[in-house]
Short mmCIF file of N, CA and C and ligand atoms in Angstrom, two decimals:
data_model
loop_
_atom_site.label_atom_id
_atom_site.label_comp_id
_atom_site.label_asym_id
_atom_site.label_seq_id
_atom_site.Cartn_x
_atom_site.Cartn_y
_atom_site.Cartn_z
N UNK A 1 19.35 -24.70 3.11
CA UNK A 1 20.41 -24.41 2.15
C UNK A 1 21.74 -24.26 2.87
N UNK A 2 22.53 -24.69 2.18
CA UNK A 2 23.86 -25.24 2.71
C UNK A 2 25.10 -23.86 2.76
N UNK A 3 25.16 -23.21 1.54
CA UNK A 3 25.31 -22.29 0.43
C UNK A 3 25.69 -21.00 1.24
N UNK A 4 27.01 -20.21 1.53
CA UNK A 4 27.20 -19.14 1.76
C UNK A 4 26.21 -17.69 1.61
N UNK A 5 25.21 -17.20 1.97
CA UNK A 5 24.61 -16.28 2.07
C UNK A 5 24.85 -15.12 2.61
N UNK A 6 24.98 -13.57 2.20
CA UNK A 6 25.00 -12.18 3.07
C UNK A 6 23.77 -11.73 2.57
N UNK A 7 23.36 -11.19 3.23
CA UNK A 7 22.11 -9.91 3.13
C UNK A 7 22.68 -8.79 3.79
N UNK A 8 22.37 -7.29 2.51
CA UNK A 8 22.91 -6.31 3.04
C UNK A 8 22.03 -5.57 2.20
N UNK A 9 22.21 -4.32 2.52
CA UNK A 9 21.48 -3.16 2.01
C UNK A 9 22.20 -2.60 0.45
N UNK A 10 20.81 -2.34 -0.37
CA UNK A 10 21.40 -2.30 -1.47
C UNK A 10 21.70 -0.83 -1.93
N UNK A 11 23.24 -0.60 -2.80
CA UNK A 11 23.24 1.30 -2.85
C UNK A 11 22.54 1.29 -4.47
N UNK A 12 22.54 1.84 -5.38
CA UNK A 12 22.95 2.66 -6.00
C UNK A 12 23.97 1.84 -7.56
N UNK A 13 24.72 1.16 -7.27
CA UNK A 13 25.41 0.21 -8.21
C UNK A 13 24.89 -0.96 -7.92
N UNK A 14 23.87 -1.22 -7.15
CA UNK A 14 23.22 -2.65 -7.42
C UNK A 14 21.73 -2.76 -8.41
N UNK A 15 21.56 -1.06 -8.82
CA UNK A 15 20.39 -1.09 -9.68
C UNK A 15 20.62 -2.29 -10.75
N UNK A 16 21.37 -2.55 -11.94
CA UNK A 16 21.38 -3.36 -12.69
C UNK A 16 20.93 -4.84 -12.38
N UNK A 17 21.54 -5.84 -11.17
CA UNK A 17 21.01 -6.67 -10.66
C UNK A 17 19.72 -6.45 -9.91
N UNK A 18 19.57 -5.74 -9.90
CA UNK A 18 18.32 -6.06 -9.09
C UNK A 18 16.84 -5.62 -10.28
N UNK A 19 17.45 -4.83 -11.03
CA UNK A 19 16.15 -4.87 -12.29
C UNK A 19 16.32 -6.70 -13.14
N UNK A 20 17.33 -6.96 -13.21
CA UNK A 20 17.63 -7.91 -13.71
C UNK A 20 16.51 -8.75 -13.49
N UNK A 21 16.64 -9.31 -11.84
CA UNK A 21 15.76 -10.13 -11.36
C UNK A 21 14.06 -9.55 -11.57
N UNK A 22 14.27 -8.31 -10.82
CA UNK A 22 12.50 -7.61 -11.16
C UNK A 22 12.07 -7.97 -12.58
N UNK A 23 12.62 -7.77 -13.70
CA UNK A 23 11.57 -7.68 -14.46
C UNK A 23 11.21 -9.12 -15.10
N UNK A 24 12.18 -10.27 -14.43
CA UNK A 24 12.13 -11.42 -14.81
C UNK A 24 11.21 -12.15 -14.40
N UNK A 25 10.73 -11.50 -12.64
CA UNK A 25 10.00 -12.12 -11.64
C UNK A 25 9.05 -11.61 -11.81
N UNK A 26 8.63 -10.68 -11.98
CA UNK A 26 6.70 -10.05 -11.92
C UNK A 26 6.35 -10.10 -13.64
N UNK A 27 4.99 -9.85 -14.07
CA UNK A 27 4.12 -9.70 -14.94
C UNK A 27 4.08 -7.84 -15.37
N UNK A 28 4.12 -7.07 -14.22
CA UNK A 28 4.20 -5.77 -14.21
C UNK A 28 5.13 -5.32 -13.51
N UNK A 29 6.50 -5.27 -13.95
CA UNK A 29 7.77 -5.12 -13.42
C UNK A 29 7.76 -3.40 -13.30
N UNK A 30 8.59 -3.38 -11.66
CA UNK A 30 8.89 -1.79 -11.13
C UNK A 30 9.70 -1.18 -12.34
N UNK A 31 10.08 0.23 -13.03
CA UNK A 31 10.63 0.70 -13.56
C UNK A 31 11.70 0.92 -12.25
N UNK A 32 13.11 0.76 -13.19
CA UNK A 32 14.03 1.46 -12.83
C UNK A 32 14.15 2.31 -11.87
N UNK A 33 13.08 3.68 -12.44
CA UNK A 33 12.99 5.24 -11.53
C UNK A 33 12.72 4.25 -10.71
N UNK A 34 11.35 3.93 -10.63
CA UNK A 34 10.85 3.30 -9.69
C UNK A 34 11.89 2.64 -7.87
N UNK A 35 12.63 1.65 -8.55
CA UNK A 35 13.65 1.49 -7.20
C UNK A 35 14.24 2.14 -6.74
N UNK A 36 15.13 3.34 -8.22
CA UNK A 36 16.05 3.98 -7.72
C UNK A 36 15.01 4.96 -6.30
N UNK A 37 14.15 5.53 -6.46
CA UNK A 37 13.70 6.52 -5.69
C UNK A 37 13.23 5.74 -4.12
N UNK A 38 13.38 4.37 -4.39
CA UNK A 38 13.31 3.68 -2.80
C UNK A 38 14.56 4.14 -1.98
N UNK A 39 15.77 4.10 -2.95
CA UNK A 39 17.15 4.14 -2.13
C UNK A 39 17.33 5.85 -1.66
N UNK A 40 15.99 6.67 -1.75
CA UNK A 40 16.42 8.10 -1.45
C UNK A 40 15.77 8.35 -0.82
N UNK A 41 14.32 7.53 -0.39
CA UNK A 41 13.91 7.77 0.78
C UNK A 41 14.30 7.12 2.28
N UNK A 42 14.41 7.93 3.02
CA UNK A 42 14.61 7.51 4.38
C UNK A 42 13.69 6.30 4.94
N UNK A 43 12.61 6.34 4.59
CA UNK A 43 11.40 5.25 4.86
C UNK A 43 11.74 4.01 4.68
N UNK A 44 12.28 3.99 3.41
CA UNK A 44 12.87 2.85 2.19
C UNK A 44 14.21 1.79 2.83
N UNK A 45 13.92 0.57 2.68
CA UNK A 45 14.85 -0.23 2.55
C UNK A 45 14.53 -1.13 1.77
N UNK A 46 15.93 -1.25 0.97
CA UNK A 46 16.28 -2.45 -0.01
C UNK A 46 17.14 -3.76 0.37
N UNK A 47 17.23 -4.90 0.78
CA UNK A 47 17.47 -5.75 1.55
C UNK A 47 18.22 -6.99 0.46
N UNK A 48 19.27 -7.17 0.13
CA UNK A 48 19.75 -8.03 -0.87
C UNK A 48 20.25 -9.68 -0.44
N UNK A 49 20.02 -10.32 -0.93
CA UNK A 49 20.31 -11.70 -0.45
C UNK A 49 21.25 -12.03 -1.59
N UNK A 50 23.41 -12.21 -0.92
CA UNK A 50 23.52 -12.70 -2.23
C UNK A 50 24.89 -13.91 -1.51
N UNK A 51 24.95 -14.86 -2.92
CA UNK A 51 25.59 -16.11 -2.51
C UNK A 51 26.97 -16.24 -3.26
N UNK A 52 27.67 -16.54 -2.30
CA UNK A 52 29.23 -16.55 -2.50
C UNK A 52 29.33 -17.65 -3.57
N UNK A 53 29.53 -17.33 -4.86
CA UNK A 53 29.48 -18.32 -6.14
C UNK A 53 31.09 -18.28 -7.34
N UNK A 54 32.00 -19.38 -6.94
CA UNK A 54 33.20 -19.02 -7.57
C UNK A 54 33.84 -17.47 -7.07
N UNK A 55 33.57 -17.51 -6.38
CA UNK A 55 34.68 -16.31 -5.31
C UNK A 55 34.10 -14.96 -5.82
N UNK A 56 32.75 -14.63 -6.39
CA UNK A 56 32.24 -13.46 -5.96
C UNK A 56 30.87 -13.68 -5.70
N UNK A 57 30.16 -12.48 -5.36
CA UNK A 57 28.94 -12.48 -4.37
C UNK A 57 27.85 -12.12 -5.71
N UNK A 58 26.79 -13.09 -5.71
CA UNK A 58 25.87 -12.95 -6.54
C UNK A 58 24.56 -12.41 -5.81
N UNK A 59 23.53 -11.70 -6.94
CA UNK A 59 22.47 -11.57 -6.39
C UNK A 59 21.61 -12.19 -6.49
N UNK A 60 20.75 -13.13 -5.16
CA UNK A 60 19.79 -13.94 -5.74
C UNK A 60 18.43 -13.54 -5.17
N UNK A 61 18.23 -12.79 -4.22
CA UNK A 61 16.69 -12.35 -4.08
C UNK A 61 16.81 -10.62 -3.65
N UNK A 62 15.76 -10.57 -3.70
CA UNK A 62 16.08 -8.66 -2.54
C UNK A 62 14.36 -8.97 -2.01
N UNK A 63 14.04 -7.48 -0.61
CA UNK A 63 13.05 -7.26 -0.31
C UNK A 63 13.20 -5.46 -0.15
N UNK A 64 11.76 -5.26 -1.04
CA UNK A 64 11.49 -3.70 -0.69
C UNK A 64 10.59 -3.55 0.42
N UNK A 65 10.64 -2.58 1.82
CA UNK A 65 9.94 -2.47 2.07
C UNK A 65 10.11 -0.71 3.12
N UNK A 66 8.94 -0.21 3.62
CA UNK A 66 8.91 0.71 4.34
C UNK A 66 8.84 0.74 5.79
N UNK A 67 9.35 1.37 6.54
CA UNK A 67 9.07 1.81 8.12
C UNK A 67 8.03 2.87 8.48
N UNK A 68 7.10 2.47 9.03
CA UNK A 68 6.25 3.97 8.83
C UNK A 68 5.50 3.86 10.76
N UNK A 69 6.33 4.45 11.38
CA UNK A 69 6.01 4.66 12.58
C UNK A 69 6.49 3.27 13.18
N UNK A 70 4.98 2.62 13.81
CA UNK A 70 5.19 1.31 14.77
C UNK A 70 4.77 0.01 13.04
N UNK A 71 4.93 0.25 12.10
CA UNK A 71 4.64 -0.49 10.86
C UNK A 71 5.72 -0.64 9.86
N UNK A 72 5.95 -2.09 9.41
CA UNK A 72 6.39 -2.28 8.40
C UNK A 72 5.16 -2.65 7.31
N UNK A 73 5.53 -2.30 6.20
CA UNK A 73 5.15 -2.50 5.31
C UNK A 73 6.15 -3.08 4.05
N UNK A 74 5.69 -4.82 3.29
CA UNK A 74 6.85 -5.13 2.51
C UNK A 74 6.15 -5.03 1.27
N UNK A 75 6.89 -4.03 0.31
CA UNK A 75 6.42 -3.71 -0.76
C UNK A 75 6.94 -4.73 -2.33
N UNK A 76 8.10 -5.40 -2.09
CA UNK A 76 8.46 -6.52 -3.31
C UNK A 76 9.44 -6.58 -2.67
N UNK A 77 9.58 -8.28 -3.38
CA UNK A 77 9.91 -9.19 -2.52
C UNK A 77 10.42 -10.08 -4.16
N UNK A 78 11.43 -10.93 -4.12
CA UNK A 78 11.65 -11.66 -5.48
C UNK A 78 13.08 -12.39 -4.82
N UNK A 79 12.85 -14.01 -6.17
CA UNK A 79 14.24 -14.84 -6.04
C UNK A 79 14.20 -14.69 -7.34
N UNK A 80 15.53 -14.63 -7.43
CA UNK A 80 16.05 -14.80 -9.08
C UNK A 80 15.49 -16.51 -9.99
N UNK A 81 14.83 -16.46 -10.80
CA UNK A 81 13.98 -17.73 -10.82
C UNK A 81 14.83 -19.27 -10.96
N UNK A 82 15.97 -18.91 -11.52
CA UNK A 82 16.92 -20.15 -11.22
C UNK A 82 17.14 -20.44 -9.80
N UNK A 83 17.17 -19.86 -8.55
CA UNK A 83 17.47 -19.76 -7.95
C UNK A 83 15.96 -20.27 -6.67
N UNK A 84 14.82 -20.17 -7.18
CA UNK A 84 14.16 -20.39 -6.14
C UNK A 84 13.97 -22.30 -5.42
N UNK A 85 13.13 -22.03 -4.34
CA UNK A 85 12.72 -23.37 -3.80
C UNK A 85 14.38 -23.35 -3.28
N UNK A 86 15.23 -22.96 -2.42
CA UNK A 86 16.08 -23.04 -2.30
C UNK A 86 16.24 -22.35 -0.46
N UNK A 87 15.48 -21.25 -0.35
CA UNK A 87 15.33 -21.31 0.68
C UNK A 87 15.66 -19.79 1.22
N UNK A 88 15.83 -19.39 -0.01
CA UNK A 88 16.13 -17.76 -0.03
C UNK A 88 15.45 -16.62 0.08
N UNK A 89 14.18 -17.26 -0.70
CA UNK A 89 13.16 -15.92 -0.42
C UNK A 89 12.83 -16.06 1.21
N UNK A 90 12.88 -17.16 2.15
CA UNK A 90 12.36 -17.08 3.19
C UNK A 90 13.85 -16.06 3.67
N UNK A 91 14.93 -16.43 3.78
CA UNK A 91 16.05 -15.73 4.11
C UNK A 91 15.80 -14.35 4.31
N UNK A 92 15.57 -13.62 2.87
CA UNK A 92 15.93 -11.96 2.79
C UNK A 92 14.34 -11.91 3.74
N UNK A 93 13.16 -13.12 3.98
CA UNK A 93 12.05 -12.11 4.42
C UNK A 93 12.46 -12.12 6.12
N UNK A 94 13.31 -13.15 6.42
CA UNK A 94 13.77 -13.63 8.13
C UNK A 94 14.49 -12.12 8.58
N UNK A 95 15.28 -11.68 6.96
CA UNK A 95 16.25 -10.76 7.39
C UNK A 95 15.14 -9.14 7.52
N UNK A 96 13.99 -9.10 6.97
CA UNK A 96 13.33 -8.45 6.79
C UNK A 96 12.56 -8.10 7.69
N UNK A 97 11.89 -9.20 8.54
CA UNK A 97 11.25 -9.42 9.69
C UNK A 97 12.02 -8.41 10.87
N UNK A 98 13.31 -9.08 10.69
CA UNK A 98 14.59 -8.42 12.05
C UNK A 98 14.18 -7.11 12.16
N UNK A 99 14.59 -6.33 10.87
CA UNK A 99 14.29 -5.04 10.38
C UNK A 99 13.30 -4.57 11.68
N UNK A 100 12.30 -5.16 11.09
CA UNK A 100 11.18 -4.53 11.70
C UNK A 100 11.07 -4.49 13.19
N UNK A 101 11.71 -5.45 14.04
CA UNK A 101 11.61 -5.90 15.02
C UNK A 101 12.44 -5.29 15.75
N UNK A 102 13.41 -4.85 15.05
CA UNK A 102 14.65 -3.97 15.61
C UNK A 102 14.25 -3.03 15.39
N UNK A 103 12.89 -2.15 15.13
CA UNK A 103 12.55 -1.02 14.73
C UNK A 103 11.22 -1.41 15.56
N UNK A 104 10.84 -1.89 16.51
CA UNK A 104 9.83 -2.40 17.80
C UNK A 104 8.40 -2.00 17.15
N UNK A 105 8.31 -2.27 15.47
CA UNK A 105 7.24 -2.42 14.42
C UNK A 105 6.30 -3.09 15.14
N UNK A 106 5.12 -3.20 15.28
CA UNK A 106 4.14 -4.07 15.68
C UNK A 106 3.15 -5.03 15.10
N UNK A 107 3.50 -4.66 13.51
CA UNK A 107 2.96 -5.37 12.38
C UNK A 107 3.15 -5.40 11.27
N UNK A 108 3.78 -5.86 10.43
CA UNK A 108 4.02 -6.32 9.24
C UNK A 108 2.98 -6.34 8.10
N UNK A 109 2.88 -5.24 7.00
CA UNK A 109 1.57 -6.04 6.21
C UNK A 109 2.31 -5.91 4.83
N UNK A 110 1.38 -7.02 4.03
CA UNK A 110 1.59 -6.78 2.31
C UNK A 110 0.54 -7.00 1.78
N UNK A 111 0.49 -7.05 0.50
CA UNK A 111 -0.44 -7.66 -0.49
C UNK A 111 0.32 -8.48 -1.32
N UNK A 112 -0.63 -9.33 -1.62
CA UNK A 112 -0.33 -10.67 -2.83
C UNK A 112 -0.87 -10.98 -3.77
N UNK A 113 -1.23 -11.04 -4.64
CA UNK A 113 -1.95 -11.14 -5.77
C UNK A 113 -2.67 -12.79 -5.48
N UNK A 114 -3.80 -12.65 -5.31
CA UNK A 114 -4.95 -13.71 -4.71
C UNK A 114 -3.93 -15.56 -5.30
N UNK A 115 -3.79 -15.07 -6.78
CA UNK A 115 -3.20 -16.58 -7.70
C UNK A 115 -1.79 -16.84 -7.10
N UNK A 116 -0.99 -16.05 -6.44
CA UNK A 116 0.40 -16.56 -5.99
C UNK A 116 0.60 -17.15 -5.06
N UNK A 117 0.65 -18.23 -5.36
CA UNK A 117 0.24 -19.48 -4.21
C UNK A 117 1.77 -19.49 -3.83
N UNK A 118 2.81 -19.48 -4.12
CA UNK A 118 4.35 -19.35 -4.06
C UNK A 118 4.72 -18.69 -2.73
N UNK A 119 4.47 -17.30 -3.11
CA UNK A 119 4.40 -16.34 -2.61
C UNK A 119 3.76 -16.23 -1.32
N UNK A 120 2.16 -17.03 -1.15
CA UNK A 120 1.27 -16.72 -0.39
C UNK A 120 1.71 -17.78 0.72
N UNK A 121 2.23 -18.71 0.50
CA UNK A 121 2.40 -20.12 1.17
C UNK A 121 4.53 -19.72 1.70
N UNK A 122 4.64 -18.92 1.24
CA UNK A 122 6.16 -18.64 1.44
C UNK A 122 5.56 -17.30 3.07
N UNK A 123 4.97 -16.52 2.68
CA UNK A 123 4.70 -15.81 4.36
C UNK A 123 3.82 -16.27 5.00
N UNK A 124 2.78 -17.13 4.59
CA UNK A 124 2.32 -18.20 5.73
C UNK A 124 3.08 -18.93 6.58
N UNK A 125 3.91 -19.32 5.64
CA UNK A 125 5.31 -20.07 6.53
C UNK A 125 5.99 -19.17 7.79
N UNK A 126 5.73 -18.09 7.26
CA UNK A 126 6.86 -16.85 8.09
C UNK A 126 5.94 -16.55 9.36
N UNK A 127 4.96 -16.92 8.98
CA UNK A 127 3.63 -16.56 10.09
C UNK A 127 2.91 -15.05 9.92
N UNK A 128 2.86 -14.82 9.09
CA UNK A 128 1.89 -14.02 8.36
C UNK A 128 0.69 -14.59 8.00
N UNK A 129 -0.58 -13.84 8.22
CA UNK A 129 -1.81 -14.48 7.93
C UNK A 129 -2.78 -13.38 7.17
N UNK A 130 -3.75 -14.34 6.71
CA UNK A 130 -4.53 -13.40 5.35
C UNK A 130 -5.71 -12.98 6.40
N UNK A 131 -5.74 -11.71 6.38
CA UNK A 131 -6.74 -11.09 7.19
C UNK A 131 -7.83 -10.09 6.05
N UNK A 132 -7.72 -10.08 5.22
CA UNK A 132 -8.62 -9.35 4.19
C UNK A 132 -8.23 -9.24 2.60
N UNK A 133 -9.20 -9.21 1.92
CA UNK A 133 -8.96 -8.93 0.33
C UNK A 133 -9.81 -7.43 -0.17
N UNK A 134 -8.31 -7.10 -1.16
CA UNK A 134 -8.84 -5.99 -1.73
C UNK A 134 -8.99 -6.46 -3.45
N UNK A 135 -10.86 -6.53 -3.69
CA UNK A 135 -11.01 -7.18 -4.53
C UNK A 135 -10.58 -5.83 -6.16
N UNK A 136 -10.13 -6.73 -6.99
CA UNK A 136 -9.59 -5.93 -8.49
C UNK A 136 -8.32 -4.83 -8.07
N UNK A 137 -7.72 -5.22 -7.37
CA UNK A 137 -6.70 -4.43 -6.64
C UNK A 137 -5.25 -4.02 -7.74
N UNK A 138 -4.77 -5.01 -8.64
CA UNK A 138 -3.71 -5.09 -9.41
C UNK A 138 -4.55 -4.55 -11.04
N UNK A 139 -3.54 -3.52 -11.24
CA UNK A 139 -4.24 -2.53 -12.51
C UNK A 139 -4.09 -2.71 -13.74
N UNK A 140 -2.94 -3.96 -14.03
CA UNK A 140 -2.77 -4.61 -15.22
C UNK A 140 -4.17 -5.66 -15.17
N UNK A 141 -4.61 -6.50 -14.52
CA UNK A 141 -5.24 -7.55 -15.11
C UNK A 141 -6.18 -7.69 -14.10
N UNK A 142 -6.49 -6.63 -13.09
CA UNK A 142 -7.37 -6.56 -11.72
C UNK A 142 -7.81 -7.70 -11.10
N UNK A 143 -6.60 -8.46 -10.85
CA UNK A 143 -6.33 -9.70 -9.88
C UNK A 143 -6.92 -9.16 -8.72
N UNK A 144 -7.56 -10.09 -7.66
CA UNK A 144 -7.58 -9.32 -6.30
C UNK A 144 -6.19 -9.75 -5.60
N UNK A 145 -6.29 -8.84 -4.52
CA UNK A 145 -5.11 -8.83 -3.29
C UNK A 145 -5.47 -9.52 -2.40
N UNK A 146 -4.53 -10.38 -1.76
CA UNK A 146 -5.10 -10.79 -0.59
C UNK A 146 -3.65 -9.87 0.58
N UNK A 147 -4.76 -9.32 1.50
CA UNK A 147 -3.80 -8.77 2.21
C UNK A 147 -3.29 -9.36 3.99
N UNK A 148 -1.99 -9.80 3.96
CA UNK A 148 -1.24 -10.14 5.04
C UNK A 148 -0.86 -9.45 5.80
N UNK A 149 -0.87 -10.09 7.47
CA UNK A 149 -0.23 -9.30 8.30
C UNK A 149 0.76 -10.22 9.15
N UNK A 150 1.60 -9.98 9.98
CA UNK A 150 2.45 -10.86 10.47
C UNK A 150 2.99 -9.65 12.14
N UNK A 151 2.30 -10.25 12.96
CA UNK A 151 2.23 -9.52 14.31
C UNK A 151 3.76 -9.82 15.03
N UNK A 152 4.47 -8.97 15.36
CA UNK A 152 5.47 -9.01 16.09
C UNK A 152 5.57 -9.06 17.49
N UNK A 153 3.96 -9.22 18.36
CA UNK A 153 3.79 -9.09 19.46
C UNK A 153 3.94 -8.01 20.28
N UNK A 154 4.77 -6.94 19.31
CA UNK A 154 4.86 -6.05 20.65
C UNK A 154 3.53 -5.00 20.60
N UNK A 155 3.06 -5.01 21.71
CA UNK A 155 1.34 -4.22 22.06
C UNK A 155 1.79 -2.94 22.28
N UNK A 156 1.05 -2.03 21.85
CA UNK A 156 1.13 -0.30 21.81
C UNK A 156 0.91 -0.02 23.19
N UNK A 157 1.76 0.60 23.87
CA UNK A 157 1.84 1.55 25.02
C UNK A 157 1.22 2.46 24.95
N UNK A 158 -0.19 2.33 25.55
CA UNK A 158 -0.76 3.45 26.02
C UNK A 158 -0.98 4.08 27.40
N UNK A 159 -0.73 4.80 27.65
CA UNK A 159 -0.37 6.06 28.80
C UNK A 159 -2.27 5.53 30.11
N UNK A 160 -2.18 5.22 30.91
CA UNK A 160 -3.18 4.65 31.62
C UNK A 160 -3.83 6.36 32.07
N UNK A 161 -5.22 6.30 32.01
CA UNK A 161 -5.76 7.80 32.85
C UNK A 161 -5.62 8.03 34.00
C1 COA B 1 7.69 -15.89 -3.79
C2 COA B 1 9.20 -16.09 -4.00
C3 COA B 1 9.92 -14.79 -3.59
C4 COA B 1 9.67 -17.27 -3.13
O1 COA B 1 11.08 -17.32 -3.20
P1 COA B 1 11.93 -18.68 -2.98
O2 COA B 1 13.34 -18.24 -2.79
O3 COA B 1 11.65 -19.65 -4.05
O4 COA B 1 11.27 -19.18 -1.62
P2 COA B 1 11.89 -20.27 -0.58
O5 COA B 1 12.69 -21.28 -1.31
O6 COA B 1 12.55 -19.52 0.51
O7 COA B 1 10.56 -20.94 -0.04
C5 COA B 1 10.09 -20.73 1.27
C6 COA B 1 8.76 -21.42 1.43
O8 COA B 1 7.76 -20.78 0.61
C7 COA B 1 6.86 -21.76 0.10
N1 COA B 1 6.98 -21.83 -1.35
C8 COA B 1 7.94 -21.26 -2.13
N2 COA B 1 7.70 -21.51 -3.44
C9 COA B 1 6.58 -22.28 -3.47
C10 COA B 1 5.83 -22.83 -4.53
N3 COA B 1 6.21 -22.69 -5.81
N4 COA B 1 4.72 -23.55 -4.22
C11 COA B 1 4.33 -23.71 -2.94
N5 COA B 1 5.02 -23.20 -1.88
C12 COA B 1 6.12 -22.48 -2.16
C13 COA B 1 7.24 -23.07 0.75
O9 COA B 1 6.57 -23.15 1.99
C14 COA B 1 8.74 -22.85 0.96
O10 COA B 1 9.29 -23.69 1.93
P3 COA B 1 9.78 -25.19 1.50
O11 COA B 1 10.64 -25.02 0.28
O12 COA B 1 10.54 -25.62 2.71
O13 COA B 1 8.54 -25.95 1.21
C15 COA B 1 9.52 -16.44 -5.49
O14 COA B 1 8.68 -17.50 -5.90
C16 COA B 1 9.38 -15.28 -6.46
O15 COA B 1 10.32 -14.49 -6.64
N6 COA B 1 8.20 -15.14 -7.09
C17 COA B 1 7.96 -14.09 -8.08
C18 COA B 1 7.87 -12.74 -7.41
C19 COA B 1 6.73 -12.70 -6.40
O16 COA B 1 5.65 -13.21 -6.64
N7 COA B 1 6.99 -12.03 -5.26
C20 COA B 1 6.03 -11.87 -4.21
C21 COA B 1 5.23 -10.65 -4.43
S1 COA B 1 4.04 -10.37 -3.13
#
């Protein structure tokens, strides 16, 4: 993609766009509360991908995810659906990856809903791989999960006896 792109962290006045896209993109869309209470935890980052369109900045994907020690964890992930196959969802996840890497994370995991081939073939690309399923995992329609990990290489330091 050719196309002016920033990714930045989202406050507080980006709730409206970014439900916008959520409830357009999933089947069982996050409530509102729901995001807002990502942006108040310390754990929490919201990651926005947006494109310089007629001289202001639009929103076209975001990624939720957590820091939890030597682990990321990416909790949602979405392109605005006009907007996909474009090259964006890989973007906010490249910018997402950094995150972690700049935070000397050692592994990356998510879940995917087994049917999202989109999705599943978009962090394969990233080099994430399906290492297990958690079968009836999704509580609307008990899809299984297939769960990803994506290794950053860096090996845990342990202290020699
Ligand atoms: C998954 C999703 C975020 C991908 O966003 P996107 O901006 O369209 O993705 P990109 O254009 O960056 O695609 C990156 C790569 O992913 C793969 N991919 C993306 N969409 C695909 C599709 N429909 N079919 C097969 N592969 C696909 C391709 O490998 C693609 O690279 P290519 O275009 O060079 O072939 C988007 O489809 C979406 O918002 N889906 C609904 C929400 C969702 O399911 N989120 C994931 C929850 S775990």
């Amino acid at each position: 993609m050719s196309a002016e792109l920033r990714i930045r962290r989202m406050g507080h006045e980006d709730l409206p766009a970014v439900m916008e896209i959520e409830r357009v993109a999933f089947s069982n869309p996050w409530s509102t509360e729901m995001v807002k209470k990502e942006l108040t935890q310390e754990w929490s980052t919201v990651l926005l991908a947006e494109e310089l369109t007629a001289g202001s900045w639009q929103l076209r994907a975001f990624s939720i995810f957590w820091l939890v020690h030597d682990e990321q964890h990416v909790l949602n992930v979405a392109t605005d659906p006009s907007q996909r196959r474009r090259g964006i969802g890989r973007r906010v996840m490249e910018a997402t990856l950094e995150v972690g890497r700049q935070h000397h994370c050692r592994i990356s995991t998510l879940e995917v809903r087994r049917g999202n081939t989109a999705a599943t073939e978009m962090y394969r690309a990233l080099g994430f791989r399906a290492v297990g399923m958690r079968p009836n995992y999704y509580a609307d329609d008990r899809e299984d999960a297939v769960v990803m990990v994506y290794d950053f290489g860096n090996v845990a330091v342990v202290d020699a006896p």
